[in-house]
Amino acid sequence: MDSFVIYGKLAAIKETDKWAPISHRTFDSGWEVLQVNWNVLSGTNRILCNMSGGRWMNTGRNVIKTFTASKKDKNGNIIKGEQIEIPWDKRFDEEYIKQIPDYRKTIIDLGDPTIRRALQNIVDGKARDSDMETAGVSSVDEAKVELEKSNKRRHVFLDTYDACEFMKKVLASDKVKDTVFRISGTVDRSYNNEKGSFYSTYVVNKIEIPYDNKTCAELYVDFHFGANPVDDSDIEETKTAYINGFSKYYDSRTKTIGFCPITLAVHDVNKAKVMKRKLNGDGEIMNIGLIADIVDGAAISTLTYDDLSDEDKADVDCGLLDLDELLKALGGNKVGDKVKEFSFNRISSHKKEVAETIYTMNDMVPARAKNEENTDLFSEEEDEL
């Protein structure tokens, strides 16, 4: 399953006659679903993200079914996590929360991690010279009080419905509207048989203030490809090549694996040449991890000599102006037309080698329900999962 990391600001979406960014649905079975959509403003990008969760309206029927975190025994051997059922009224108990790995939780942390770390150092007696100033406190007792406040700003949810309810409050508040967050999660893909089209959603499971303040929106792709995946037929004219392949995904509605076509644009001629050589192998379908920039807004590119006015070019040509200094003075970058694409950035260091798979081109199709006639997606059996 593909994942993403976006650095940006949270932006609530206004409701219109045609669409409600926050929706609550109920079903005759007694099941209810809450979905919250919002935008993340990252540089010139405006990226739609969401959370959704379901539960029984009769809370006596609810239970948290999940898995505990894996751990090591005294010999260093990995002990896999076990399935666990957490009573509904115990879902906020620290006793249970600490047993569950972060990727199975939804975390909304509104506290500054740099300040929290400084406070923790002071409380633990490991303070560095700068910690008091960073934390804005003058004593250990004051640090204890502020650390408790900071920890309360870290909200951990085992149930996504609870997370959605809290997210509604966050989006309605002005307190964090100018805060840059690190937003991460997974890409949920589905296929509409009637329309013959795919839908992709950025499903958030973690929101936190980053240690490093940067502008970034990246997609981590579990990339599958066949022969000749790089199309560089127009690279001489457009300076752009395209990497074509498939993204593997799990469809929770059909409970099967599928593959979604995906294209990454390569705007660097040298990168395109390297990727054309690298994306080769003997298998029919091969696999590698790729990282792409999510572009959903005005494209930003680096200014070059060609972007200068005729007068500036003449001054540069005769040595009156230094090209590097001039480009820097002009801002270094330019904003172009609105673009929506995945722009290839780099190979994932976690999956950097091309590997053969058991798949064939016949497997590169959408996820299909084992019984296409079963359209009741809210049967009691599925609701309890």
CSV table of C-alpha atoms in Angstrom, one decimal:
chain,number,residue,atom,x,y,z
A,1,MET,CA,0.0,0.0,0.0
A,2,ASP,CA,1.3,3.4,-0.9
A,3,SER,CA,1.9,6.0,1.8
A,4,PHE,CA,2.5,9.8,1.9
A,5,VAL,CA,4.1,12.6,3.9
A,6,ILE,CA,2.9,16.2,3.5
A,7,TYR,CA,4.2,19.2,5.4
A,8,GLY,CA,1.6,22.0,5.3
A,9,LYS,CA,-1.2,23.9,7.0
A,10,LEU,CA,-4.6,22.5,7.7
A,11,ALA,CA,-7.4,24.3,5.9
A,12,ALA,CA,-11.1,23.6,6.5
A,13,ILE,CA,-13.4,23.4,3.4
A,14,LYS,CA,-16.6,25.3,3.2
A,15,GLU,CA,-19.8,23.3,2.6
A,16,THR,CA,-21.6,23.8,-0.6
A,17,ASP,CA,-25.0,22.7,-2.0
A,18,LYS,CA,-23.3,19.9,-3.9
A,19,TRP,CA,-20.8,18.6,-1.3
A,20,ALA,CA,-20.3,18.5,2.4
A,21,PRO,CA,-16.7,18.1,3.6
A,22,ILE,CA,-18.0,16.6,6.9
A,23,SER,CA,-20.6,13.9,6.5
A,24,HIS,CA,-22.4,11.6,8.9
A,25,ARG,CA,-24.4,8.7,7.6
A,26,THR,CA,-26.5,6.2,9.5
A,27,PHE,CA,-27.8,2.8,8.3
A,28,ASP,CA,-30.8,0.6,9.1
A,29,SER,CA,-28.4,-1.9,10.6
A,30,GLY,CA,-27.6,0.6,13.4
A,31,TRP,CA,-24.1,1.4,11.9
A,32,GLU,CA,-23.0,5.0,11.5
A,33,VAL,CA,-20.1,6.5,9.6
A,34,LEU,CA,-18.4,9.8,10.1
A,35,GLN,CA,-16.1,11.3,7.4
A,36,VAL,CA,-14.0,14.5,7.7
A,37,ASN,CA,-12.3,16.0,4.6
A,38,TRP,CA,-10.0,19.0,4.6
A,39,ASN,CA,-7.2,20.5,2.5
A,40,VAL,CA,-3.5,20.7,3.3
A,41,LEU,CA,-1.8,23.8,2.0
A,42,SER,CA,1.8,22.8,1.1
A,43,GLY,CA,3.7,25.4,-0.9
A,44,THR,CA,1.5,26.0,-4.0
A,45,ASN,CA,-0.3,22.7,-3.5
A,46,ARG,CA,-3.8,22.2,-2.1
A,47,ILE,CA,-4.1,18.5,-1.3
A,48,LEU,CA,-7.4,16.9,-0.2
A,49,CYS,CA,-7.1,14.6,2.8
A,50,ASN,CA,-9.5,12.8,5.0
A,51,MET,CA,-10.4,10.5,7.9
A,52,SER,CA,-13.3,8.3,8.3
A,53,GLY,CA,-14.6,5.9,10.9
A,54,GLY,CA,-17.6,3.7,11.7
A,55,ARG,CA,-19.2,2.3,14.8
A,56,TRP,CA,-22.5,0.9,16.1
A,57,MET,CA,-24.9,3.5,17.5
A,58,ASN,CA,-25.6,1.1,20.3
A,59,THR,CA,-22.2,1.4,21.9
A,60,GLY,CA,-22.7,-1.9,23.8
A,61,ARG,CA,-22.0,-3.6,20.4
A,62,ASN,CA,-18.7,-1.9,19.9
A,63,VAL,CA,-15.3,-3.4,20.6
A,64,ILE,CA,-11.8,-2.5,19.3
A,65,LYS,CA,-10.3,-5.4,17.4
A,66,THR,CA,-6.6,-4.8,16.7
A,67,PHE,CA,-3.1,-6.3,17.2
A,68,THR,CA,-0.4,-5.6,19.8
A,69,ALA,CA,3.1,-4.4,18.8
A,70,SER,CA,5.8,-6.9,18.0
A,71,LYS,CA,8.7,-7.1,20.5
A,72,LYS,CA,12.0,-8.8,21.1
A,73,ASP,CA,12.7,-11.6,23.7
A,74,LYS,CA,15.8,-11.7,25.8
A,75,ASN,CA,17.7,-13.4,23.0
A,76,GLY,CA,16.8,-10.8,20.5
A,77,ASN,CA,14.2,-12.9,18.7
A,78,ILE,CA,11.1,-11.1,17.3
A,79,ILE,CA,7.8,-12.1,18.9
A,80,LYS,CA,5.0,-11.1,16.6
A,81,GLY,CA,2.1,-9.1,18.0
A,82,GLU,CA,-1.1,-10.9,18.9
A,83,GLN,CA,-4.8,-10.1,18.1
A,84,ILE,CA,-6.4,-8.3,21.0
A,85,GLU,CA,-10.0,-7.1,21.8
A,86,ILE,CA,-10.2,-3.9,23.8
A,87,PRO,CA,-13.5,-3.1,25.6
A,88,TRP,CA,-15.1,0.0,24.2
A,89,ASP,CA,-15.1,1.8,27.5
A,90,LYS,CA,-11.3,1.1,27.9
A,91,ARG,CA,-10.2,2.4,24.5
A,92,PHE,CA,-8.6,5.5,26.0
A,93,ASP,CA,-6.8,3.7,28.8
A,94,GLU,CA,-3.0,4.0,28.6
A,95,GLU,CA,-2.7,0.3,29.6
A,96,TYR,CA,-4.1,-0.6,26.2
A,97,ILE,CA,-2.8,2.3,24.1
A,98,LYS,CA,0.8,1.5,24.9
A,99,GLN,CA,0.4,-2.1,23.6
A,100,ILE,CA,-0.6,-1.0,20.1
A,101,PRO,CA,1.9,0.0,17.5
A,102,ASP,CA,1.6,3.6,16.2
A,103,TYR,CA,0.6,2.6,12.7
A,104,ARG,CA,-2.6,1.0,14.1
A,105,LYS,CA,-3.5,4.2,15.9
A,106,THR,CA,-4.6,7.7,14.8
A,107,ILE,CA,-2.4,10.4,16.4
A,108,ILE,CA,-3.1,14.1,16.4
A,109,ASP,CA,-0.3,15.8,18.3
A,110,LEU,CA,-0.8,19.6,18.7
A,111,GLY,CA,2.2,20.0,21.0
A,112,ASP,CA,5.6,21.3,19.8
A,113,PRO,CA,8.1,18.4,20.0
A,114,THR,CA,11.1,20.6,20.4
A,115,ILE,CA,9.7,22.3,23.5
A,116,ARG,CA,8.4,18.9,24.8
A,117,ARG,CA,11.8,17.3,24.5
A,118,ALA,CA,13.4,20.2,26.3
A,119,LEU,CA,10.8,20.0,29.1
A,120,GLN,CA,11.4,16.2,29.4
A,121,ASN,CA,15.2,16.8,29.6
A,122,ILE,CA,14.7,19.3,32.4
A,123,VAL,CA,12.3,17.0,34.3
A,124,ASP,CA,14.6,14.0,33.9
A,125,GLY,CA,17.6,15.9,35.1
A,126,LYS,CA,19.3,15.8,31.7
A,127,ALA,CA,18.9,19.4,30.7
A,128,ARG,CA,21.3,21.0,28.2
A,129,ASP,CA,22.3,24.6,28.5
A,130,SER,CA,19.7,25.7,26.0
A,131,ASP,CA,16.7,23.6,27.3
A,132,MET,CA,15.5,26.2,29.8
A,133,GLU,CA,15.4,28.9,27.2
A,134,THR,CA,13.8,26.6,24.6
A,135,ALA,CA,11.1,25.5,27.0
A,136,GLY,CA,10.5,29.0,28.4
A,137,VAL,CA,10.7,27.9,32.0
A,138,SER,CA,12.9,28.8,34.9
A,139,SER,CA,12.5,25.8,37.3
A,140,VAL,CA,12.0,22.0,37.3
A,141,ASP,CA,8.6,22.5,39.0
A,142,GLU,CA,7.5,24.8,36.2
A,143,ALA,CA,8.8,22.3,33.6
A,144,LYS,CA,6.7,19.5,35.2
A,145,VAL,CA,3.6,21.6,34.9
A,146,GLU,CA,4.3,22.6,31.3
A,147,LEU,CA,5.3,19.0,30.3
A,148,GLU,CA,1.9,17.7,31.6
A,149,LYS,CA,0.2,20.4,29.5
A,150,SER,CA,2.2,19.5,26.4
A,151,ASN,CA,1.5,15.7,26.8
A,152,LYS,CA,-2.2,16.5,27.0
A,153,ARG,CA,-1.9,18.0,23.5
A,154,ARG,CA,-0.9,14.7,22.1
A,155,HIS,CA,-4.2,12.8,21.3
A,156,VAL,CA,-4.1,9.1,20.6
A,157,PHE,CA,-7.1,7.2,19.2
A,158,LEU,CA,-7.6,3.5,18.8
A,159,ASP,CA,-10.9,4.1,17.1
A,160,THR,CA,-11.0,6.3,14.0
A,161,TYR,CA,-14.6,7.6,14.7
A,162,ASP,CA,-13.2,9.2,17.8
A,163,ALA,CA,-10.4,10.7,15.8
A,164,CYS,CA,-12.8,12.1,13.3
A,165,GLU,CA,-14.8,13.8,16.1
A,166,PHE,CA,-11.7,15.4,17.4
A,167,MET,CA,-10.5,16.4,13.9
A,168,LYS,CA,-13.8,18.4,13.5
A,169,LYS,CA,-12.8,20.5,16.5
A,170,VAL,CA,-9.3,21.0,15.2
A,171,LEU,CA,-10.5,22.3,11.9
A,172,ALA,CA,-13.1,24.6,13.5
A,173,SER,CA,-10.4,26.2,15.7
A,174,ASP,CA,-8.2,29.2,14.8
A,175,LYS,CA,-5.5,28.2,17.2
A,176,VAL,CA,-3.5,26.1,14.7
A,177,LYS,CA,-4.5,27.7,11.4
A,178,ASP,CA,-1.0,29.1,10.9
A,179,THR,CA,0.8,26.0,12.1
A,180,VAL,CA,2.8,23.8,9.7
A,181,PHE,CA,2.2,20.1,10.4
A,182,ARG,CA,3.7,16.9,9.2
A,183,ILE,CA,0.7,14.9,7.9
A,184,SER,CA,1.1,11.3,7.0
A,185,GLY,CA,-1.0,8.3,6.2
A,186,THR,CA,-1.8,5.8,3.5
A,187,VAL,CA,-3.4,6.0,0.0
A,188,ASP,CA,-6.8,4.3,-0.2
A,189,ARG,CA,-7.6,3.2,-3.8
A,190,SER,CA,-10.9,1.9,-5.1
A,191,TYR,CA,-12.3,1.0,-8.5
A,192,ASN,CA,-15.7,1.9,-9.9
A,193,ASN,CA,-16.8,-0.9,-12.2
A,194,GLU,CA,-19.6,1.1,-13.8
A,195,LYS,CA,-17.5,4.2,-14.6
A,196,GLY,CA,-14.3,2.2,-15.3
A,197,SER,CA,-12.2,4.6,-13.2
A,198,PHE,CA,-10.1,4.6,-10.0
A,199,TYR,CA,-10.5,6.8,-7.0
A,200,SER,CA,-7.6,7.6,-4.7
A,201,THR,CA,-7.9,9.2,-1.2
A,202,TYR,CA,-5.1,10.4,1.2
A,203,VAL,CA,-6.2,8.8,4.5
A,204,VAL,CA,-4.5,10.5,7.4
A,205,ASN,CA,-3.4,8.6,10.5
A,206,LYS,CA,-0.9,11.0,12.0
A,207,ILE,CA,-0.7,14.8,12.4
A,208,GLU,CA,2.2,16.3,14.3
A,209,ILE,CA,4.3,19.4,14.4
A,210,PRO,CA,7.6,18.6,12.8
A,211,TYR,CA,11.1,19.1,14.2
A,212,ASP,CA,12.2,20.4,10.8
A,213,ASN,CA,10.1,23.1,9.1
A,214,LYS,CA,10.1,22.4,5.4
A,215,THR,CA,7.8,22.3,2.4
A,216,CYS,CA,7.3,18.8,1.2
A,217,ALA,CA,4.5,16.6,-0.3
A,218,GLU,CA,5.8,13.1,-1.1
A,219,LEU,CA,4.1,9.9,-2.2
A,220,TYR,CA,5.9,6.6,-1.5
A,221,VAL,CA,4.9,4.1,-4.3
A,222,ASP,CA,5.1,0.3,-4.2
A,223,PHE,CA,5.8,0.4,-7.9
A,224,HIS,CA,5.3,-2.6,-10.2
A,225,PHE,CA,6.2,-2.4,-13.8
A,226,GLY,CA,6.6,-4.5,-17.0
A,227,ALA,CA,8.9,-4.1,-20.0
A,228,ASN,CA,10.0,-0.7,-21.1
A,229,PRO,CA,8.3,1.4,-18.4
A,230,VAL,CA,10.1,4.7,-19.3
A,231,ASP,CA,8.6,6.7,-22.1
A,232,ASP,CA,11.1,9.3,-23.3
A,233,SER,CA,9.8,9.6,-26.8
A,234,ASP,CA,9.3,13.4,-26.4
A,235,ILE,CA,12.1,14.2,-24.0
A,236,GLU,CA,14.1,16.2,-26.6
A,237,GLU,CA,11.2,18.5,-27.1
A,238,THR,CA,9.5,18.6,-23.7
A,239,LYS,CA,12.5,17.8,-21.4
A,240,THR,CA,10.0,15.3,-19.7
A,241,ALA,CA,9.8,11.5,-19.6
A,242,TYR,CA,7.2,9.3,-18.0
A,243,ILE,CA,7.6,6.2,-15.9
A,244,ASN,CA,4.5,4.0,-16.4
A,245,GLY,CA,3.5,1.1,-14.1
A,246,PHE,CA,1.1,0.0,-11.4
A,247,SER,CA,0.5,0.6,-7.7
A,248,LYS,CA,-0.4,-2.4,-5.6
A,249,TYR,CA,-3.3,-1.8,-3.2
A,250,TYR,CA,-5.7,-3.6,-0.9
A,251,ASP,CA,-9.4,-2.9,-1.4
A,252,SER,CA,-11.1,-3.1,2.0
A,253,ARG,CA,-14.5,-3.3,0.3
A,254,THR,CA,-13.8,-6.4,-1.8
A,255,LYS,CA,-11.1,-7.6,0.6
A,256,THR,CA,-8.8,-8.4,-2.4
A,257,ILE,CA,-5.5,-7.1,-3.8
A,258,GLY,CA,-5.6,-5.0,-7.0
A,259,PHE,CA,-3.3,-2.9,-9.2
A,260,CYS,CA,-3.9,0.7,-10.2
A,261,PRO,CA,-2.1,2.3,-13.2
A,262,ILE,CA,0.2,5.1,-12.2
A,263,THR,CA,2.5,7.5,-14.1
A,264,LEU,CA,5.3,9.5,-12.7
A,265,ALA,CA,6.6,12.5,-14.7
A,266,VAL,CA,10.4,12.9,-14.8
A,267,HIS,CA,11.5,16.5,-15.5
A,268,ASP,CA,15.2,15.8,-15.2
A,269,VAL,CA,16.8,14.5,-18.4
A,270,ASN,CA,19.7,12.8,-16.6
A,271,LYS,CA,17.3,11.1,-14.1
A,272,ALA,CA,15.2,9.9,-17.0
A,273,LYS,CA,18.3,8.3,-18.6
A,274,VAL,CA,19.4,6.6,-15.4
A,275,MET,CA,15.8,5.3,-14.6
A,276,LYS,CA,15.5,3.9,-18.1
A,277,ARG,CA,18.7,1.8,-17.6
A,278,LYS,CA,17.7,0.8,-14.0
A,279,LEU,CA,14.1,-0.3,-14.6
A,280,ASN,CA,15.0,-3.5,-16.3
A,281,GLY,CA,14.9,-7.2,-15.3
A,282,ASP,CA,14.1,-10.7,-16.5
A,283,GLY,CA,10.7,-11.0,-14.8
A,284,GLU,CA,7.4,-10.2,-16.5
A,285,ILE,CA,6.4,-7.9,-13.6
A,286,MET,CA,9.1,-6.3,-11.4
A,287,ASN,CA,9.0,-4.2,-8.3
A,288,ILE,CA,10.9,-1.3,-6.8
A,289,GLY,CA,10.1,1.5,-4.3
A,290,LEU,CA,9.8,5.0,-5.8
A,291,ILE,CA,9.2,8.4,-4.2
A,292,ALA,CA,7.3,11.1,-6.1
A,293,ASP,CA,6.4,14.7,-5.3
A,294,ILE,CA,2.6,15.3,-5.1
A,295,VAL,CA,1.9,18.2,-7.3
A,296,ASP,CA,-1.7,19.6,-7.0
A,297,GLY,CA,-1.5,23.3,-7.7
A,298,ALA,CA,0.8,25.7,-9.5
A,299,ALA,CA,4.1,24.2,-10.5
A,300,ILE,CA,7.3,25.7,-9.2
A,301,SER,CA,10.5,25.4,-11.2
A,302,THR,CA,14.0,26.9,-10.9
A,303,LEU,CA,14.7,30.2,-12.8
A,304,THR,CA,17.2,30.0,-15.6
A,305,TYR,CA,18.9,32.3,-18.0
A,306,ASP,CA,16.0,31.7,-20.5
A,307,ASP,CA,13.5,33.2,-18.0
A,308,LEU,CA,15.3,36.6,-18.0
A,309,SER,CA,14.1,39.7,-19.8
A,310,ASP,CA,16.0,40.6,-23.0
A,311,GLU,CA,17.5,43.6,-21.1
A,312,ASP,CA,18.8,41.4,-18.3
A,313,LYS,CA,20.1,38.8,-20.7
A,314,ALA,CA,22.1,41.6,-22.5
A,315,ASP,CA,23.5,42.8,-19.1
A,316,VAL,CA,24.5,39.3,-18.2
A,317,ASP,CA,26.1,38.6,-21.6
A,318,CYS,CA,28.3,41.6,-21.3
A,319,GLY,CA,29.3,41.0,-17.7
A,320,LEU,CA,27.3,43.9,-16.1
A,321,LEU,CA,25.3,41.5,-14.0
A,322,ASP,CA,26.2,38.1,-12.5
A,323,LEU,CA,23.8,35.4,-13.5
A,324,ASP,CA,23.7,33.5,-10.2
A,325,GLU,CA,23.3,36.7,-8.2
A,326,LEU,CA,20.5,37.9,-10.5
A,327,LEU,CA,18.6,34.6,-10.4
A,328,LYS,CA,18.9,34.6,-6.6
A,329,ALA,CA,17.7,38.3,-6.4
A,330,LEU,CA,14.6,37.3,-8.5
A,331,GLY,CA,13.7,34.7,-6.0
A,332,GLY,CA,15.3,31.6,-7.5
A,333,ASN,CA,12.0,30.0,-8.5
A,334,LYS,CA,9.1,30.7,-10.7
A,335,VAL,CA,5.4,29.7,-10.4
A,336,GLY,CA,3.8,28.2,-13.5
A,337,ASP,CA,0.4,26.9,-14.5
A,338,LYS,CA,-1.8,24.7,-12.4
A,339,VAL,CA,-0.6,21.1,-12.6
A,340,LYS,CA,-1.8,17.8,-11.1
A,341,GLU,CA,0.7,15.0,-11.3
A,342,PHE,CA,3.2,12.8,-9.5
A,343,SER,CA,6.7,14.1,-10.2
A,344,PHE,CA,9.4,11.5,-9.8
A,345,ASN,CA,11.9,12.5,-7.1
A,346,ARG,CA,14.0,9.5,-6.1
A,347,ILE,CA,14.3,5.8,-5.4
A,348,SER,CA,13.2,4.6,-2.0
A,349,SER,CA,16.3,3.6,0.1
A,350,HIS,CA,14.1,0.9,1.7
A,351,LYS,CA,13.4,-0.8,-1.6
A,352,LYS,CA,16.1,0.4,-3.9
A,353,GLU,CA,16.8,-2.7,-6.0
A,354,VAL,CA,14.6,-4.0,-8.8
A,355,ALA,CA,13.1,-7.3,-7.8
A,356,GLU,CA,11.2,-9.9,-9.7
A,357,THR,CA,7.7,-10.8,-8.6
A,358,ILE,CA,5.3,-13.7,-9.1
A,359,TYR,CA,2.8,-11.5,-10.9
A,360,THR,CA,2.1,-11.4,-14.7
A,361,MET,CA,0.6,-8.6,-16.8
A,362,ASN,CA,-2.8,-10.4,-16.4
A,363,ASP,CA,-2.6,-9.6,-12.7
A,364,MET,CA,-2.4,-5.9,-13.3
A,365,VAL,CA,-6.1,-5.3,-12.9
A,366,PRO,CA,-8.4,-3.7,-10.3
A,367,ALA,CA,-9.4,-5.5,-7.2
A,368,ARG,CA,-12.5,-7.6,-7.8
A,369,ALA,CA,-15.0,-8.9,-5.3
A,370,LYS,CA,-15.1,-12.7,-5.1
A,371,ASN,CA,-18.8,-12.4,-5.4
A,372,GLU,CA,-19.6,-9.3,-7.6
A,373,GLU,CA,-23.3,-9.7,-6.8
A,374,ASN,CA,-22.7,-9.0,-3.0
A,375,THR,CA,-23.1,-5.2,-2.8
A,376,ASP,CA,-24.1,-5.0,0.8
A,377,LEU,CA,-21.0,-3.3,2.1
A,378,PHE,CA,-22.5,-2.8,5.5
A,379,SER,CA,-23.5,-6.3,6.5
A,380,GLU,CA,-23.1,-7.2,10.2
A,381,GLU,CA,-20.2,-9.5,9.5
A,382,GLU,CA,-18.2,-6.7,7.9
A,383,ASP,CA,-19.3,-4.0,10.3
A,384,GLU,CA,-17.8,-5.9,13.2
A,385,LEU,CA,-14.3,-6.0,11.6
